[in-house]
Short mmCIF file of C-alpha atoms and ligand atoms in Angstrom, two decimals:
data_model
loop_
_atom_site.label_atom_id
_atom_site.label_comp_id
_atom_site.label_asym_id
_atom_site.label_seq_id
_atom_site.Cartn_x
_atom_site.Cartn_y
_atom_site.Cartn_z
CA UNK A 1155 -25.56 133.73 143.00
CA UNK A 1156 -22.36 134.94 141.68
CA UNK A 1157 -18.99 132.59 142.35
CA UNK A 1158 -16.67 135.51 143.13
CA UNK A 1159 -13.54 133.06 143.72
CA UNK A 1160 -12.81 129.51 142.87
CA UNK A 1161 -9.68 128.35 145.23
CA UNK A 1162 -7.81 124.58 144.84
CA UNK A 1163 -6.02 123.10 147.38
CA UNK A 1164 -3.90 119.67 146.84
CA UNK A 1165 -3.47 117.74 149.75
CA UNK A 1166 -1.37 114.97 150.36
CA UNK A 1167 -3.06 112.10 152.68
CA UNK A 1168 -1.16 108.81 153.82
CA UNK A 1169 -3.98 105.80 153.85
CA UNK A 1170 -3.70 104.37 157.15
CA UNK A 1171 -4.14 100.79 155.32
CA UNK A 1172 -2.68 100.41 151.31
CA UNK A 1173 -5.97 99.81 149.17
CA UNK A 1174 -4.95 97.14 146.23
CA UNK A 1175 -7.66 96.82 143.33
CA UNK A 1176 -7.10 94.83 140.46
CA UNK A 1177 -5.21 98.12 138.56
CA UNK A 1178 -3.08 99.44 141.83
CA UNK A 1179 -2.38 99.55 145.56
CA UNK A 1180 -2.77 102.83 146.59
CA UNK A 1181 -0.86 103.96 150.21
CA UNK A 1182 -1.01 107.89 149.80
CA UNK A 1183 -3.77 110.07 148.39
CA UNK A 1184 -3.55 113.25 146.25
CA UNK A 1185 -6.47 115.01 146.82
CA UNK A 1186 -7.99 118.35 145.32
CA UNK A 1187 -10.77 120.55 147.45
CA UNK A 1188 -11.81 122.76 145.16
CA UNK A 1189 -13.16 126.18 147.47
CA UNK A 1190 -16.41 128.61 145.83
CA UNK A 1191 -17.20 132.08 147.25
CA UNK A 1192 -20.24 134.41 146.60
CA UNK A 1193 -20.96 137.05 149.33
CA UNK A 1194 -18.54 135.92 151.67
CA UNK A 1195 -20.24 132.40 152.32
CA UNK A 1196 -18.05 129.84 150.96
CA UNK A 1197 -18.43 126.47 149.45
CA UNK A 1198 -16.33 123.30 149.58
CA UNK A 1199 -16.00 120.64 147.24
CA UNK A 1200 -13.46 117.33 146.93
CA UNK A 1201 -12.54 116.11 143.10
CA UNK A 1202 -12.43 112.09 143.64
CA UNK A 1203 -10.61 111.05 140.66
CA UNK A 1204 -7.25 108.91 141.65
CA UNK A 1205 -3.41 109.66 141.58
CA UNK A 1206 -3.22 107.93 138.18
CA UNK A 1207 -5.60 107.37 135.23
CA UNK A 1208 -6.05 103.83 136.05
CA UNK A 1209 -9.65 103.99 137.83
CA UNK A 1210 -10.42 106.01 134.69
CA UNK A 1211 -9.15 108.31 132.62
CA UNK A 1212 -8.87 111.22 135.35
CA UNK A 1213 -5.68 111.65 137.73
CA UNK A 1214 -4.92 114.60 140.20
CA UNK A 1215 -2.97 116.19 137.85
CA UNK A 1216 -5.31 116.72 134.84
CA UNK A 1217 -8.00 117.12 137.07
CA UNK A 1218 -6.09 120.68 138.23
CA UNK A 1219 -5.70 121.41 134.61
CA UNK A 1220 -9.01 120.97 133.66
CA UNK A 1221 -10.17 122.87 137.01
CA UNK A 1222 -7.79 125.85 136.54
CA UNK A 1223 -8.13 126.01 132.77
CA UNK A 1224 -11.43 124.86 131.59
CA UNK A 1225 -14.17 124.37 134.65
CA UNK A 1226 -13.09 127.22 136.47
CA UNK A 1227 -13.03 130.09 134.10
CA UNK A 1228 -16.57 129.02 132.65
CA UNK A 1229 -17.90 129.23 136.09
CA UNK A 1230 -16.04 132.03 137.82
CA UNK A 1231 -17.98 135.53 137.42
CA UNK A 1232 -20.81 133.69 136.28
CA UNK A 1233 -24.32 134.74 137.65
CA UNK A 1234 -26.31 131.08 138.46
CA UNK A 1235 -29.35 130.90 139.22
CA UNK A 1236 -29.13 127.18 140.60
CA UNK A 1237 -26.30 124.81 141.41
CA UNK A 1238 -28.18 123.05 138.77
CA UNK A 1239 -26.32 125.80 136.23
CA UNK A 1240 -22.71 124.22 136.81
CA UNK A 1241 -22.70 121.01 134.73
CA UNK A 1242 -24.25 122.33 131.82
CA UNK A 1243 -21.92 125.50 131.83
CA UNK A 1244 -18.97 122.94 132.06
CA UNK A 1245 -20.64 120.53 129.46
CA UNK A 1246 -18.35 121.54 126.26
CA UNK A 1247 -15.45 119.32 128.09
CA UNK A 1248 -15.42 115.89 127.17
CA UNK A 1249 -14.95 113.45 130.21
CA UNK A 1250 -12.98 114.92 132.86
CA UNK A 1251 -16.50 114.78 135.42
CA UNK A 1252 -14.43 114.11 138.65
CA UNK A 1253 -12.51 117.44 137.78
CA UNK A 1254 -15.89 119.24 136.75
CA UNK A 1255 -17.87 117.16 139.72
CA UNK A 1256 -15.40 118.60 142.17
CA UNK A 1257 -16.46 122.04 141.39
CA UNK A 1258 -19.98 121.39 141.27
CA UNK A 1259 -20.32 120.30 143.87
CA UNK A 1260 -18.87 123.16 145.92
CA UNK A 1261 -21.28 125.57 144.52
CA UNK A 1262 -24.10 122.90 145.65
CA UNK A 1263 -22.29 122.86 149.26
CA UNK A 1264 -22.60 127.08 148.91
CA UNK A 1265 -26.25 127.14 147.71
CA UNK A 1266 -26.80 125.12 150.75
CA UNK A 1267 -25.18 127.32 153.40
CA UNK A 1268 -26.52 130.75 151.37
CA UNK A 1269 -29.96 129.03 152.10
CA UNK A 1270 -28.88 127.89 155.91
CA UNK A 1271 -29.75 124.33 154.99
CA UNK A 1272 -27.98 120.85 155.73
CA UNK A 1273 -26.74 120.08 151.84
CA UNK A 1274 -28.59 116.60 152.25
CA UNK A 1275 -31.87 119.14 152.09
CA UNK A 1276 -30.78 121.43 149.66
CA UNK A 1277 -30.46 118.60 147.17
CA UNK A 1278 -34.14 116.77 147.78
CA UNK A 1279 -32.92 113.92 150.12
CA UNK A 1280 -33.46 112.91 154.09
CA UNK A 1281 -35.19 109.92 152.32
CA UNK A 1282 -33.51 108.58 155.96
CA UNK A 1283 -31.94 109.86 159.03
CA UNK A 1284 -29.44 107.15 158.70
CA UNK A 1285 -27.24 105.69 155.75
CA UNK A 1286 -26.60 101.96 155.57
CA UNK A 1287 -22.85 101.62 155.34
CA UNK A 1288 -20.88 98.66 154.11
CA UNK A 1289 -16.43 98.05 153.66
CA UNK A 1290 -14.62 97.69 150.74
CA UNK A 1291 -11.79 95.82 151.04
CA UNK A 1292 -8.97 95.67 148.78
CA UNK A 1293 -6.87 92.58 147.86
CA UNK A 1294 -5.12 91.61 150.70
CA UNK A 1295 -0.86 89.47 151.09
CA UNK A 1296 -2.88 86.76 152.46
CA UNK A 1297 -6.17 85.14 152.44
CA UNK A 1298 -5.47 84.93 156.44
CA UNK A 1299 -5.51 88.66 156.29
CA UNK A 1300 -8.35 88.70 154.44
CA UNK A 1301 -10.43 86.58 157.01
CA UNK A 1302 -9.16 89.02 159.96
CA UNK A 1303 -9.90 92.32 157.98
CA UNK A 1304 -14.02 90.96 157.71
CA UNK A 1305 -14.20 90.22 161.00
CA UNK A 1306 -12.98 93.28 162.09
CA UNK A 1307 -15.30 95.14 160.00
CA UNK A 1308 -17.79 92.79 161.13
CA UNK A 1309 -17.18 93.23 164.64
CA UNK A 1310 -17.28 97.62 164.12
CA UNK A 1311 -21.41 96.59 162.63
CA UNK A 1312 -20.69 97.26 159.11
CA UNK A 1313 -23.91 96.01 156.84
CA UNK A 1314 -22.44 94.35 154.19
CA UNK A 1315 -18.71 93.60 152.75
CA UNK A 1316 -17.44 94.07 149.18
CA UNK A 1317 -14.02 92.25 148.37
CA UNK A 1318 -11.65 93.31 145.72
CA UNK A 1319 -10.96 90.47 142.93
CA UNK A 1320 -8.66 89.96 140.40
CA UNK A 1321 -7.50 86.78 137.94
CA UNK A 1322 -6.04 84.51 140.54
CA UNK A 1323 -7.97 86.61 143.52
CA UNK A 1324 -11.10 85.38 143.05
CA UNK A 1325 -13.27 82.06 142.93
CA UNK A 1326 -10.74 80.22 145.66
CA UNK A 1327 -10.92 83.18 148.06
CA UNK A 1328 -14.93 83.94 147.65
CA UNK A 1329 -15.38 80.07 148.54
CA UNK A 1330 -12.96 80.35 151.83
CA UNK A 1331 -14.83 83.47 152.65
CA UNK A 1332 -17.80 82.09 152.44
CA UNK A 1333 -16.64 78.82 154.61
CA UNK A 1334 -16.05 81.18 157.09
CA UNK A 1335 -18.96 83.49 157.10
CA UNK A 1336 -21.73 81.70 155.38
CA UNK A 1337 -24.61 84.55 156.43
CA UNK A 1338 -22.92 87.73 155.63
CA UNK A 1339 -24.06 90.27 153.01
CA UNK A 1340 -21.24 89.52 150.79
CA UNK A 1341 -19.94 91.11 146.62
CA UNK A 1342 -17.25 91.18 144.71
CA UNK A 1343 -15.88 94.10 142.58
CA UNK A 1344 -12.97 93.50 139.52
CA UNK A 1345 -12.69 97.09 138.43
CA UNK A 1346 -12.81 95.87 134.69
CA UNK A 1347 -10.35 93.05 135.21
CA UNK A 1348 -12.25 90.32 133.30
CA UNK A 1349 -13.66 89.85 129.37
CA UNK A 1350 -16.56 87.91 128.03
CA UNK A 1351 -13.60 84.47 127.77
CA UNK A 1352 -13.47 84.52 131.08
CA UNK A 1353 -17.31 83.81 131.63
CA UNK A 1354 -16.96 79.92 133.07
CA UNK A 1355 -14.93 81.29 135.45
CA UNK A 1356 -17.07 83.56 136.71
CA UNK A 1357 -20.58 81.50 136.46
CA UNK A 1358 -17.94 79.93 139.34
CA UNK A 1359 -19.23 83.04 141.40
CA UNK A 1360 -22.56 81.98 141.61
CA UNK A 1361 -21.92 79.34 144.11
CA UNK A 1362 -21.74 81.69 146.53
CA UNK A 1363 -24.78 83.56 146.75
CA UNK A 1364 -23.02 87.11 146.39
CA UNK A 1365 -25.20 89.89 146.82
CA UNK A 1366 -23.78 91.57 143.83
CA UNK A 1367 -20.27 91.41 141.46
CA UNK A 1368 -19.27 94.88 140.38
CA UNK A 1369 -17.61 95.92 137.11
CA UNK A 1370 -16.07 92.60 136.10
CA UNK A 1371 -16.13 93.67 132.07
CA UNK A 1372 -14.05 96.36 130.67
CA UNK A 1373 -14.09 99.98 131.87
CA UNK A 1374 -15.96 101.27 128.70
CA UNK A 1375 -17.81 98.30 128.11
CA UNK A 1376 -22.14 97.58 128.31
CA UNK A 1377 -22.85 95.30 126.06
CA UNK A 1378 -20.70 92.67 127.12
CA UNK A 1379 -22.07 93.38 130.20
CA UNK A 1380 -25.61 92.22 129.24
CA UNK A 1381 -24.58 89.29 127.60
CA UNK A 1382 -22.71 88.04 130.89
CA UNK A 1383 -25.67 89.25 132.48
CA UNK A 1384 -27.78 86.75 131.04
CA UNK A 1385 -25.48 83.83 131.64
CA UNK A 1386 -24.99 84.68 135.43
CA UNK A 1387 -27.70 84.26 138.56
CA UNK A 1388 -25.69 87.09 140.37
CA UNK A 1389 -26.79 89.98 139.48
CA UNK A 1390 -24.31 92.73 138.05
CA UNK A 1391 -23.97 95.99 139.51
CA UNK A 1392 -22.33 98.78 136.97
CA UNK A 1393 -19.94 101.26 138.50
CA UNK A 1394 -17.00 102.37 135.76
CA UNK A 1395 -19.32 102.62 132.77
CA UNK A 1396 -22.29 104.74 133.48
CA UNK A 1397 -20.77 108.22 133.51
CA UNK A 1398 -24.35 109.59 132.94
CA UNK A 1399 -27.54 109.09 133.49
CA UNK A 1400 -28.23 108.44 129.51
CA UNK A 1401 -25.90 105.44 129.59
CA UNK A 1402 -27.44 104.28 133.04
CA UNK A 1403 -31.05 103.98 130.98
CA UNK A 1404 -28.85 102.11 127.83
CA UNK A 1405 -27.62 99.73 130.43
CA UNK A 1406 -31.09 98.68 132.04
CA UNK A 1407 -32.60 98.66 128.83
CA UNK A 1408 -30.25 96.31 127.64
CA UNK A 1409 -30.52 94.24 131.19
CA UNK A 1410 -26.66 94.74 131.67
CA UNK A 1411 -27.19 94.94 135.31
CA UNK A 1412 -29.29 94.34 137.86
CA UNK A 1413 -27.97 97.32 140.63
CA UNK A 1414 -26.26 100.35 139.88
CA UNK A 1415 -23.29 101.83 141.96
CA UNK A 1416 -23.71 106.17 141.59
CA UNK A 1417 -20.37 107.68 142.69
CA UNK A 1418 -20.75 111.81 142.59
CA UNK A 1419 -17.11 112.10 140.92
CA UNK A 1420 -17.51 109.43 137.81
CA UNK A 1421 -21.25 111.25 137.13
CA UNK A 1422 -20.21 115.10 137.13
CA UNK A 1423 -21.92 115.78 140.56
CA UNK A 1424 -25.20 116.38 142.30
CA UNK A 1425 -27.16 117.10 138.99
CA UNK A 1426 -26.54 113.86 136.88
CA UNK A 1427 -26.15 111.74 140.48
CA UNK A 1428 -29.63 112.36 141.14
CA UNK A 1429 -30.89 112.03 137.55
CA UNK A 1430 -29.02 108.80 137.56
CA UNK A 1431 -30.80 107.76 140.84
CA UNK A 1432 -34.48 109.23 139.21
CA UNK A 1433 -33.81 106.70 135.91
CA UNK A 1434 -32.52 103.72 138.52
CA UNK A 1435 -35.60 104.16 140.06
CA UNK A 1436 -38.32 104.53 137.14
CA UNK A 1437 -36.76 101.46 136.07
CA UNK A 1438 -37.07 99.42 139.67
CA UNK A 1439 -33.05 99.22 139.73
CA UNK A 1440 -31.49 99.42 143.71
CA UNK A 1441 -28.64 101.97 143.58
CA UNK A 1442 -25.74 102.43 146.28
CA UNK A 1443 -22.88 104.88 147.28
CA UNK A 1444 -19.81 104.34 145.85
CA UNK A 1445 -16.43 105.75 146.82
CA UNK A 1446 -13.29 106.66 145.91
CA UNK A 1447 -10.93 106.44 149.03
CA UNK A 1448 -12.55 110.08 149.93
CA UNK A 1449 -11.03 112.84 152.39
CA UNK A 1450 -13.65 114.28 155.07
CA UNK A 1451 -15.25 116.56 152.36
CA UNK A 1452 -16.11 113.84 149.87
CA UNK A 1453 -17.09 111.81 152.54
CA UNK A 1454 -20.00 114.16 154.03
CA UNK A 1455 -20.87 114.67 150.37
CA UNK A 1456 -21.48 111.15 149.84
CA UNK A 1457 -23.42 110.82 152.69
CA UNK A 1458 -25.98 113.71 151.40
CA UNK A 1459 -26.04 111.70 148.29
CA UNK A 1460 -27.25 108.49 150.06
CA UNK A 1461 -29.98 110.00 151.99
CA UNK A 1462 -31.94 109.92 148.84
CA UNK A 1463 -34.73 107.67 148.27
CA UNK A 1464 -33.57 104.91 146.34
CA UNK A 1465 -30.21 104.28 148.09
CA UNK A 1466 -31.36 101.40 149.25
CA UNK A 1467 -28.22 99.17 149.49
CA UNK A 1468 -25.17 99.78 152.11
CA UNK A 1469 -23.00 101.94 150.20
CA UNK A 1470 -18.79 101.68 150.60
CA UNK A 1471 -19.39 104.85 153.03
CA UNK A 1472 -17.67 104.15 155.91
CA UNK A 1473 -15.63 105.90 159.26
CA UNK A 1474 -12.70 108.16 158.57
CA UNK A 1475 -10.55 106.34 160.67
CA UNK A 1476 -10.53 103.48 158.50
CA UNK A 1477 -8.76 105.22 155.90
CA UNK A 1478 -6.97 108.74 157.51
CA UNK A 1479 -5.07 109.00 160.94
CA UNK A 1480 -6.71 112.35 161.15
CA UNK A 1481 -9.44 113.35 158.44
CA UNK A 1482 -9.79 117.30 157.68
CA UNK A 1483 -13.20 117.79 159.26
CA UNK A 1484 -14.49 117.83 162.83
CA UNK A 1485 -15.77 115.73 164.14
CA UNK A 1486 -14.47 112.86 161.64
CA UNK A 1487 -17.31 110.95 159.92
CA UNK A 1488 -18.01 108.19 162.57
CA UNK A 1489 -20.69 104.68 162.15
CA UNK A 1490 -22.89 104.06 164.91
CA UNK A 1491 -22.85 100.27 166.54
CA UNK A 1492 -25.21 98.56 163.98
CA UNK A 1493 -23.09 99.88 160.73
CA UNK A 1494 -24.81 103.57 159.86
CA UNK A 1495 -23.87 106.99 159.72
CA UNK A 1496 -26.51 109.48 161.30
CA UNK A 1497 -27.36 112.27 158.80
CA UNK A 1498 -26.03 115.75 160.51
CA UNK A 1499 -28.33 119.35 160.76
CA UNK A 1500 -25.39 121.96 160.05
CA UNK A 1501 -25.65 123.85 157.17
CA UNK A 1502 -23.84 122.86 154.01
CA UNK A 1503 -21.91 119.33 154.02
CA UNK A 1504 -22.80 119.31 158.23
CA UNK A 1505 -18.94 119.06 159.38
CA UNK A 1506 -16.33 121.48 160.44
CA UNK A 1507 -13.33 122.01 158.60
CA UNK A 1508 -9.73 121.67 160.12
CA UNK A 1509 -8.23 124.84 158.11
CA UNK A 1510 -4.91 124.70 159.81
CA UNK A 1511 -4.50 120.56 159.25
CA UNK A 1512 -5.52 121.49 155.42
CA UNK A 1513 -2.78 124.20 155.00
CA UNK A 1514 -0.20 121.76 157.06
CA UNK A 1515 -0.87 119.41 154.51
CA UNK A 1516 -1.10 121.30 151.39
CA UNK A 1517 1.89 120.60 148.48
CA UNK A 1518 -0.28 123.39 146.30
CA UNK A 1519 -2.79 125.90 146.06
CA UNK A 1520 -4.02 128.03 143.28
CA UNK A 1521 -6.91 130.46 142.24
CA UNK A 1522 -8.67 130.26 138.99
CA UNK A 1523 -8.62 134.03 137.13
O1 LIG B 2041 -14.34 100.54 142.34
O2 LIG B 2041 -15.44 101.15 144.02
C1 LIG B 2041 -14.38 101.13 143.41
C2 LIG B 2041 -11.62 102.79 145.48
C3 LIG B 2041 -10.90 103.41 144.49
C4 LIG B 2041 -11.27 103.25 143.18
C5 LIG B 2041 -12.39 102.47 142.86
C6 LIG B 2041 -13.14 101.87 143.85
C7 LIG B 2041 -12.72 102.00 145.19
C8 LIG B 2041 -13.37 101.34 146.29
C9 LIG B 2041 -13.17 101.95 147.65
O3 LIG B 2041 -13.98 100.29 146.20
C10 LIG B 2041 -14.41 102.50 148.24
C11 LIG B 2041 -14.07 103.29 149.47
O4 LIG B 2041 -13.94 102.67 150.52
O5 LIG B 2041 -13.93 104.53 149.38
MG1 LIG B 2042 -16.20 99.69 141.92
#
C-alpha cells in the first residue's frame, strides 16, 4: 500500500466535566486526527498527547510539527508493505510517539478497511467480544463530590474506579472512600507526583486494599519504582515510563511493578502496544487500557487495543458522553448495563464519522507535502 495523502485536522472539544490530575485541570481538548489515503480508502487516526507538555513531553502543538515536518514526509509516497512499516520508518525521531502513534495508527485503521476487516481483527485481537471498562476520576472541589461522582459511575455498571491523587489528595480521601464503599474495585493514580521521601506516606495506601496505585514516582523514573515496589503490598502499575516495550521488560525485570497500563499514544501505536502486551504477558504481568481524555476516534482505537488477550483488567475506556456533549462518531461509544463496551463488526475502527461536526469544529487543517 501506498499513503497517497496524509491530512490533519485540529479540533477543539469542550470536556463536559474539567479533568484535574496532579499536573492540570483540563476543561477543553485540542485534538489532532491525523487522515491516510491509498486508493481512495481512507484511514483515520487521533494523536493523544495533551494541550501542554505536562502529561509528557508532547503537546498539540509539537505534535503538528512533528506530524507535518518529520512523520509525515517519511511516510507519505512511501510503498508499505504492512502497517507494521510505520514506526520503524518514523524511528530516527526521538520521543514525540503520540505525534508518530497518531499516524500509525491511521495507516493500521486503512490496512483494516483495504482488507474489509473490523481493525480489532486486523491487529490479532477479539481475545473478547466485550471490554471490561472502568472511570477515572480526576481530583474533585470536594471530597462530597468525590463520593457522588463514584456512585454515579457505580450506578452506570462501571467495573472498577481509579481516583486521581496528589500531596494533600490522597491517604485522607482513599480512607473516606473506602468508608463508603468498602467492596469496590478501587486504585489510585499520582501522575509522577511523589519521590522515594515520600514512601511512609504512601505504605499509608496499603490500608486500603487498592487494586493498584499508578505512576506515583517521577515521569522518567524505574528504579525508584522498584525500590518502592518492594516496600509496598499494593502492587504498582507503570503508565508514564514505559514508552516501549524494551523499558516494559527493564521494569519487570527489576520488579518495579506488578501491572502495566499500555496507552497506544505514549508507546508509538499498534506495533510497540502489542509488543508491549506480548513481553507483559511472557512475563505473567496483567496489562490494561489507558487513556488520554480521547475523542470518538481514539476511543474505538482503544477499544481494538483491549480486545487482546492479556487485557485482562478494566481499562479507563469508558462512554463518550462522559467526557463530550456530542463525540465525532456515530453512534457514540456507549457501556452496556454491567460496565462493558461490545466489540463492533464494521470495517476499520467500527464507527461512523460525523464529517460535518469535525469541519464545524475544526480551528486548522493541513496536508503534509
Ligand atoms: O494518567 O491515565 C492518566 C488523562 C490524561 C492524562 C493522563 C491520564 C488520564 C486519565 C484519564 O487518567 C483516562 C480517561 O478517562 O481517558
Ligand atoms: Mg495514569
Amino acid at each position: 500500500m501506498k499513503i497517497e495523502r496524509i491530512a490533519l485536522h485540529q479540533i477543539r472539544m469542550p470536556l463536559v466535566h474539567f479533568f484535574e490530575t496532579s499536573f492540570s485541570r483540563t476543561y477543553s481538548r485540542d485534538i489532532i486526527l491525523v487522515e491516510v489515503t491509498s486508493e481512495g480508502i481512507t484511514g483515520w487516526g487521533e494523536v493523544t498527547a495533551g494541550e501542554n507538555p505536562f502529561y509528557n513531553e508532547e503537546w498539540t502543538d509539537s505534535a503538528w510539527l512533528i506530524l507535518k515536518n518529520y512523520a509525515g514526509p517519511r511516510v507519505l509516497g512511501r510503498e508499505l508493505d504492512s502497517p507494521e512499516d510505520v514506526y520503524p520508518l518514523t524511528a530516527h525521531i526521538r520521543g514525540h510517539n503520540m505525534a508518530r502513534g497518531g499516524l500509525e495508527v491511521a495507516v493500521w485503521d486503512l490496512e483494516a478497511r483495504r482488507n474489509n476487516v473490523p481493525l480489532w481483527k486486523q491487529i490479532g485481537g477479539g481475545a473478547r467480544r466485550e471490554i471490561p471498562c472502568g472511570v477515572s476520576i480526576g481530583i474533585q472541589d470536594s471530597v462530597e463530590q468525590l463520593l457522588e461522582k463514584i456512585q454515579h459511575e457505580l450506578d452506570a455498571g462501571y467495573q472498577r474506579i481509579k481516583m486521581k491523587i496528589k500531596p494533600g489528595w490522597d491517604v485522607d480521601v482513599v480512607r473516606q472512600v473506602r468508608e463508603r464503599f468498602p467492596a469496590i474495585k478501587l486504585m489510585a493514580d499520582a501522575n509522577s507526583a511523589y519521590t522515594l521521601a515520600d514512601i511512609d506516606h504512601l505504605k499509608k495506601l496499603d490500608d486500603f486494599y487498592l487494586m493498584m496505585i499508578e505512576q506515583p514516582l517521577s515521569h522518567d523514573d524505574i528504579i525508584d519504582h522498584a525500590v518502592l515496589q518492594s516496600k509496598l503490598q499494593t502492587p504498582i502499575c507503570l503508565d508514564e515510563c514505559l514508552r516501549d516495550a524494551h523499558q516494559a521488560e527493564q521494569a519487570i525485570r527489576l520488579k518495579a511493578c506488578g501491572i502495566i497500563n499500555i496507552k497506544l499514544g505514549r508507546v508509538g501505536g499498534f506495533r510497540e502496544a502489542k509488543r508491549l502486551h506480548d513481553v507483559a504477558q511472557a512475563a505473567g504481568i496483567p496489562v490494561w487500557c489507558g487513556g488520554m481524555l480521547e475523542a470518538g476516534i481514539g476511543r474505538a482505537h482503544n477499544v481494538a487495543l483491549a480486545s487482546l488477550p492479556n487485557f485482562v483488567l478494566p481499562g479507563d475506556v469508558s462512554a463518550s458522553k462522559r467526557y463530550w456533549k456530542r463525540d465525532i462518531i456515530r453512534p457514540e461509544v456507549e457501556t452496556t448495563p454491567h460496565g462493558t463496551i461490545e466489540l463492533r463488526d464494521a470495517p476499520g475502527f467500527g464507527y461512523d464519522l460525523d464529517t460535518d461536526y469535525i469541519r464545524s469544529i475544526a480551528v486548522r487543517e493541513d496536508v503534509v507535502s
